[in-house]
Coordinates of C-alpha atoms and ligand atoms in Angstrom, one line a residue:
X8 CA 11.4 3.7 25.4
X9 CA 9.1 6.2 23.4
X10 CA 11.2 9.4 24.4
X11 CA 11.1 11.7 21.1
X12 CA 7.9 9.8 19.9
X13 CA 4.2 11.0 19.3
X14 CA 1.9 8.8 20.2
X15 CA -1.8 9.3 19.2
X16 CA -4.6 7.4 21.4
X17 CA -7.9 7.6 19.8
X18 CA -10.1 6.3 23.1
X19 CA -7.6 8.1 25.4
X20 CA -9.9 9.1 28.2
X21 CA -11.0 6.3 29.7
X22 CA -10.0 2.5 30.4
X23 CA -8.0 0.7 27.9
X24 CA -7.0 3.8 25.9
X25 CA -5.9 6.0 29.5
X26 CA -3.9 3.4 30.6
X27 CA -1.9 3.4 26.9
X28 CA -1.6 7.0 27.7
X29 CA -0.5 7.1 31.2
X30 CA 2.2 4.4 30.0
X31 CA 3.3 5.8 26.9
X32 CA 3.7 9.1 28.8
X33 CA 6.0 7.4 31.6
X34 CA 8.1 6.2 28.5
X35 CA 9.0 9.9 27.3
X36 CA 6.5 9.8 24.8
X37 CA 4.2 13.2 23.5
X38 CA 0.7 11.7 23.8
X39 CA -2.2 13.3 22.2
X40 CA -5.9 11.6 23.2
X41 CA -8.9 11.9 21.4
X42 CA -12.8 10.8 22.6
X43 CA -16.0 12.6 22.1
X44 CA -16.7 14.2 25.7
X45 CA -14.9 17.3 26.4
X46 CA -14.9 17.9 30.0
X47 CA -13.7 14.0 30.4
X48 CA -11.0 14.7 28.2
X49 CA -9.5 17.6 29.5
X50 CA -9.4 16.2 32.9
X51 CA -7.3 13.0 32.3
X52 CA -5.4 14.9 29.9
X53 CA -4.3 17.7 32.5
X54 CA -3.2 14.6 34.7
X55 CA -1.5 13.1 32.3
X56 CA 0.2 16.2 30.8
X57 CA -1.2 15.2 27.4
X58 CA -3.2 17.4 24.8
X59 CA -6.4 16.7 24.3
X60 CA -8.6 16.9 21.0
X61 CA -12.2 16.2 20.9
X62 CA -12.7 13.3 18.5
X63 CA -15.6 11.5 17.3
X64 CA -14.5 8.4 15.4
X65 CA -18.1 8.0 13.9
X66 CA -17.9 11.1 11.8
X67 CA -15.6 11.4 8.7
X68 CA -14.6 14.9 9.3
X69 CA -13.8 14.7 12.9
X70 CA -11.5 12.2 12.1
X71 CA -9.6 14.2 9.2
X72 CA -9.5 17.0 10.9
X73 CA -7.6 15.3 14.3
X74 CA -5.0 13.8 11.7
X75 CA -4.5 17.2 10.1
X76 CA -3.7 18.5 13.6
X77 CA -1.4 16.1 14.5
X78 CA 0.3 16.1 11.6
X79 CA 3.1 13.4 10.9
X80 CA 3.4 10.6 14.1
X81 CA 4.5 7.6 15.5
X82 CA 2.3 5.3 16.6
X83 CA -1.8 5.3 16.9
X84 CA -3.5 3.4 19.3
X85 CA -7.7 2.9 18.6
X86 CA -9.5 1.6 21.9
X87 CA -12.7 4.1 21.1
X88 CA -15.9 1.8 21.2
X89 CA -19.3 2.5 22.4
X90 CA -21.6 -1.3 21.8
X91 CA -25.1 -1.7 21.5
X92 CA -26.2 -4.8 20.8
X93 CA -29.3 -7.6 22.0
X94 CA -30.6 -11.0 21.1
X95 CA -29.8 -11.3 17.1
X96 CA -33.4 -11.6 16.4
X97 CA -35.1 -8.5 17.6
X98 CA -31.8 -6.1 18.6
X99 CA -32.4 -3.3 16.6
X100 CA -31.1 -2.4 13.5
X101 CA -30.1 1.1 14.2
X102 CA -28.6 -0.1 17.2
X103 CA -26.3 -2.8 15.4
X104 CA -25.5 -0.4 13.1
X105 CA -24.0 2.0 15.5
X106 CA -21.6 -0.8 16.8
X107 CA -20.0 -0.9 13.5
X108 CA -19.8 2.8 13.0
X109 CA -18.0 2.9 16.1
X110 CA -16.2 0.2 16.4
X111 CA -15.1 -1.1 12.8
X112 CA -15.9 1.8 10.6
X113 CA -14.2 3.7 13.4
X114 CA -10.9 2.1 13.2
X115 CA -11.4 2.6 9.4
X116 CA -11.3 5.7 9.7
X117 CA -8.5 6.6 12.1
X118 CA -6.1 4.0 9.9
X119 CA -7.1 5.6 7.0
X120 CA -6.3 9.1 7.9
X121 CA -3.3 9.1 10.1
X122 CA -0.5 9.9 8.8
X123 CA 2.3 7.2 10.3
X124 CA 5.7 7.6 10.3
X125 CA 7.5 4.4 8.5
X126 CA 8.3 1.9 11.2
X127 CA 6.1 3.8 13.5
X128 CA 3.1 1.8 14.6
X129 CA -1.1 1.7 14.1
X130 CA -2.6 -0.9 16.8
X131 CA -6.2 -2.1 17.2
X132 CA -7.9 -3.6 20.5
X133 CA -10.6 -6.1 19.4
X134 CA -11.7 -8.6 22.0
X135 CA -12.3 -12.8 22.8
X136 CA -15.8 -12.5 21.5
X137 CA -14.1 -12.8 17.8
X138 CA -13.0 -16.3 18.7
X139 CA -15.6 -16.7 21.5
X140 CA -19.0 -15.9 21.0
X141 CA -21.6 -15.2 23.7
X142 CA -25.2 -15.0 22.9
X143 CA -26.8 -12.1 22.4
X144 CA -23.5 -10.0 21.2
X145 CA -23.3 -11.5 17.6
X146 CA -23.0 -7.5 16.3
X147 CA -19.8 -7.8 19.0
X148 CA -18.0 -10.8 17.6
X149 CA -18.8 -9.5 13.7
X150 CA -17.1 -6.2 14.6
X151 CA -13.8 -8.2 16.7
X152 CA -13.7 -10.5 13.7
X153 CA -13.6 -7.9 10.9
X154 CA -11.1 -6.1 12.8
X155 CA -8.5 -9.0 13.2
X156 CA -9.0 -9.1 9.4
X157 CA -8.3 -5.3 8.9
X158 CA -5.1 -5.7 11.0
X159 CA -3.7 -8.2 8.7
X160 CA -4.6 -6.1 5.6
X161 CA -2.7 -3.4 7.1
X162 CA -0.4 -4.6 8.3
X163 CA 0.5 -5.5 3.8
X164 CA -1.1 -2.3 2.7
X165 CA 0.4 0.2 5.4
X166 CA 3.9 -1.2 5.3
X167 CA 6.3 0.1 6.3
X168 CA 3.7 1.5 8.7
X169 CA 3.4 -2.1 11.4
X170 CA -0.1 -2.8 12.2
X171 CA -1.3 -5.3 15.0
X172 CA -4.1 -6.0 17.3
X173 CA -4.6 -7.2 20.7
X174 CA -7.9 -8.9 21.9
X175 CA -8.7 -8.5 25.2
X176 CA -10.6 -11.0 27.6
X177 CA -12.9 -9.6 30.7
X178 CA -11.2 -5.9 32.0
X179 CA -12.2 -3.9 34.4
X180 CA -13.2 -0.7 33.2
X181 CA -15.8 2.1 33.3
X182 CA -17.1 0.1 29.6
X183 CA -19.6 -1.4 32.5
X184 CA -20.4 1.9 33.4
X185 CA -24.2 1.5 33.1
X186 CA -24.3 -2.1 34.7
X187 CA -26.0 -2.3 37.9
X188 CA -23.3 -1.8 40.7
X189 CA -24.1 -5.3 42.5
X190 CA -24.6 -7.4 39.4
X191 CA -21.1 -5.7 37.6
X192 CA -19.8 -6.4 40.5
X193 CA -20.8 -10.1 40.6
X194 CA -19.7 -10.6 37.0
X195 CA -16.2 -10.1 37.4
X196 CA -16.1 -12.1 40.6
X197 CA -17.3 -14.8 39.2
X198 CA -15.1 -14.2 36.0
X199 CA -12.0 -14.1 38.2
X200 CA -13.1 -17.1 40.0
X201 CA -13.0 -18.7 36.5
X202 CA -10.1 -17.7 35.2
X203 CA -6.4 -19.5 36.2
X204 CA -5.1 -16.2 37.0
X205 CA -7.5 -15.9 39.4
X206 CA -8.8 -12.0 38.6
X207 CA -9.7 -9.8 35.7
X208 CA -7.9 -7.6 33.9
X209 CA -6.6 -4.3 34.0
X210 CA -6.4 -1.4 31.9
X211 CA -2.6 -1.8 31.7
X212 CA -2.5 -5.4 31.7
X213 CA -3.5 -4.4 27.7
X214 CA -2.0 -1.3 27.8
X215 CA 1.4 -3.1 28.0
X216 CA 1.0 -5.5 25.0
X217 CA 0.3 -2.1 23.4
X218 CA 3.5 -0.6 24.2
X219 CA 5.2 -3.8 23.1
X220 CA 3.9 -3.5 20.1
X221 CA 4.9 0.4 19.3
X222 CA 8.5 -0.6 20.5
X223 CA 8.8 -4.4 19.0
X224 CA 9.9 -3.0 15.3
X225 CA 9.4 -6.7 14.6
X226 CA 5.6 -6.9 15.1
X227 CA 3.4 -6.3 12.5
X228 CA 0.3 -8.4 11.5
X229 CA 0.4 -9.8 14.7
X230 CA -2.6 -10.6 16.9
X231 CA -2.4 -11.2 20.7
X232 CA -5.4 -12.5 22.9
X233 CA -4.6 -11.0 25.9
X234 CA -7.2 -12.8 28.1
X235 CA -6.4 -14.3 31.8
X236 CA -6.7 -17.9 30.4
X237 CA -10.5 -17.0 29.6
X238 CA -9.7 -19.0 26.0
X239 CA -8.4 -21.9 28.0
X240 CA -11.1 -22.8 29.9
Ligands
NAP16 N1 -13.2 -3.7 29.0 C1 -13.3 -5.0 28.5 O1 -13.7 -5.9 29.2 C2 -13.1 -5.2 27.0 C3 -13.1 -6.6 26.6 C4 -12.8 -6.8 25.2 C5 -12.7 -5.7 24.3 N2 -12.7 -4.5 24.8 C6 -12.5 -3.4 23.9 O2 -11.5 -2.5 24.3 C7 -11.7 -1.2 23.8 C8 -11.6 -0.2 24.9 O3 -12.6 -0.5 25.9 P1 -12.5 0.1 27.4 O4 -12.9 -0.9 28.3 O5 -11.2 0.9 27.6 O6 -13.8 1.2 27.2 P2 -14.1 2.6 27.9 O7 -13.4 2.7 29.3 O8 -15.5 2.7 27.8 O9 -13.3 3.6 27.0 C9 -13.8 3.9 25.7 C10 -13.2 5.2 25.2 O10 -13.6 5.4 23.8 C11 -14.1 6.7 23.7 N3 -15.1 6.6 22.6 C12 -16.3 5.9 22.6 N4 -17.0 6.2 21.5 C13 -16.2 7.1 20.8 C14 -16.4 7.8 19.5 N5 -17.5 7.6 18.8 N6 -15.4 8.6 19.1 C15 -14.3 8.9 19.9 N7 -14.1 8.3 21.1 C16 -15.1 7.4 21.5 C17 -14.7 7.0 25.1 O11 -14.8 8.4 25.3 P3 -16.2 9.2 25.0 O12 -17.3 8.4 25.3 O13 -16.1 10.5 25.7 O14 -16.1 9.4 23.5 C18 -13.6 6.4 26.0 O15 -12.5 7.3 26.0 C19 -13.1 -1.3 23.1 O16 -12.9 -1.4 21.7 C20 -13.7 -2.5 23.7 O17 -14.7 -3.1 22.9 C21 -12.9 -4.2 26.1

């Protein structure tokens, strides 16, 4: 589906954003990821087959200059996030802060310096906490929100560039990294027990809305919570 294409995956080596990559490579596509940490990124992209250029999404620069490598493409995926966040009274400011950066002013970044070919495609991954709040991650659902606004924008202001967003519910991926072992392991039991699909998701449960959306040339300002039921119930 994506032979002939290149296909740009800011996020690339690790959960979300290596399952995008390890499906838009099956589909034909050149694949390019970008993250911050080097030797992570050059291993899943020698699996893949993909190139790899060290991106941090936070910095201005770093962001123009993987756009000016690239050159012209096809579609851009942005799953880079790193959160910090805490109970809205006493999280710290610095550390609120630094969730935007990432995750919004991120995204701001990467959409405003690729350069997309027309019909080709820019997606964003937000998550339920736009829609369904949780205490203690206000930061969380302010970045989400603001993102699902961004992708309507864009999807006017980039045209013929297509722009859309997919929100994810509960996925299993290393974004638990520093959790306990037993208790992230509790967490998603009990979140699959809750859900009517019975189980969490997957990297490529997302990464294939993703791919629908690079190869749907009718998608654009389109927002898909992606979530196991978890807005259901
Ligand atoms: N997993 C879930 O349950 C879930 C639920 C809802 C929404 N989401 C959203 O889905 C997206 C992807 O999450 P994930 O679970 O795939 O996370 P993940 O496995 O932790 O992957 C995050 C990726 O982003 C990169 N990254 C982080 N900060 C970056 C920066 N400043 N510049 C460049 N790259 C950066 C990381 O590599 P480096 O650290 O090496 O840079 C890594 O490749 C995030 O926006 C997350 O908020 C996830």
């Amino acid at each position: 589906m994506l032979a002939g294409k290149k296909v740009v995956v800011v996020g690339g080596s690790s959960g979300i954003g290596l399952s995008t990559a390890e499906l838009a490579t099956r589909e034909g596509a050149e694949v390019i990821i970008a993250s911050r940490n080097a030797d992570r990124l050059n291993a899943a992209a020698s699996t893949l087959g993909a190139k790899a250029m060290p991106t941090d999404v936070t910095n201005d620069e770093s962001v123009e200059n993987l756009f000016r490598n690239c050159g012209p493409v096809d579609h851009v995926v942005v799953t880079a996030a790193q959160l910090r966040t805490g109970p809205f009274k006493t999280v710290a400011m610095e550390d609120v802060r630094a969730t935007m950066e990432g995750k919004f002013w991120g995204a701001w970044r990467v959409a405003r310096s690729a350069e997309i070919r027309p019909g080709g495609s820019l997606t964003l991954v937000t998550g339920y906490l736009s829609i369904r709040p949780r205490p203690n991650s206000a930061i969380i659902s302010v970045a989400n929100g603001a993102l699902e606004s961004l992708t309507r924008a864009l999807a006017l202001e980039l045209a013929p560039v297509r722009c859309n967003a997919v929100s994810p519910g509960i996925i299993d991926t290393p974004i638990r990294a520093a959790m306990p072992e037993a208790a992230r392991r509790d967490m998603l039991a009990k979140t699959a027990a809750s859900l009517p699909v019975g189980r969490v998701g997957v990297g490529e449960d997302i990464a294939r809305q993703i791919l629908a959306f690079m190869t749907i040339g009718f998608a654009t300002g389109s927002i898909v919570y992606l979530d196991g039921g978890g807005l259901v119930t």
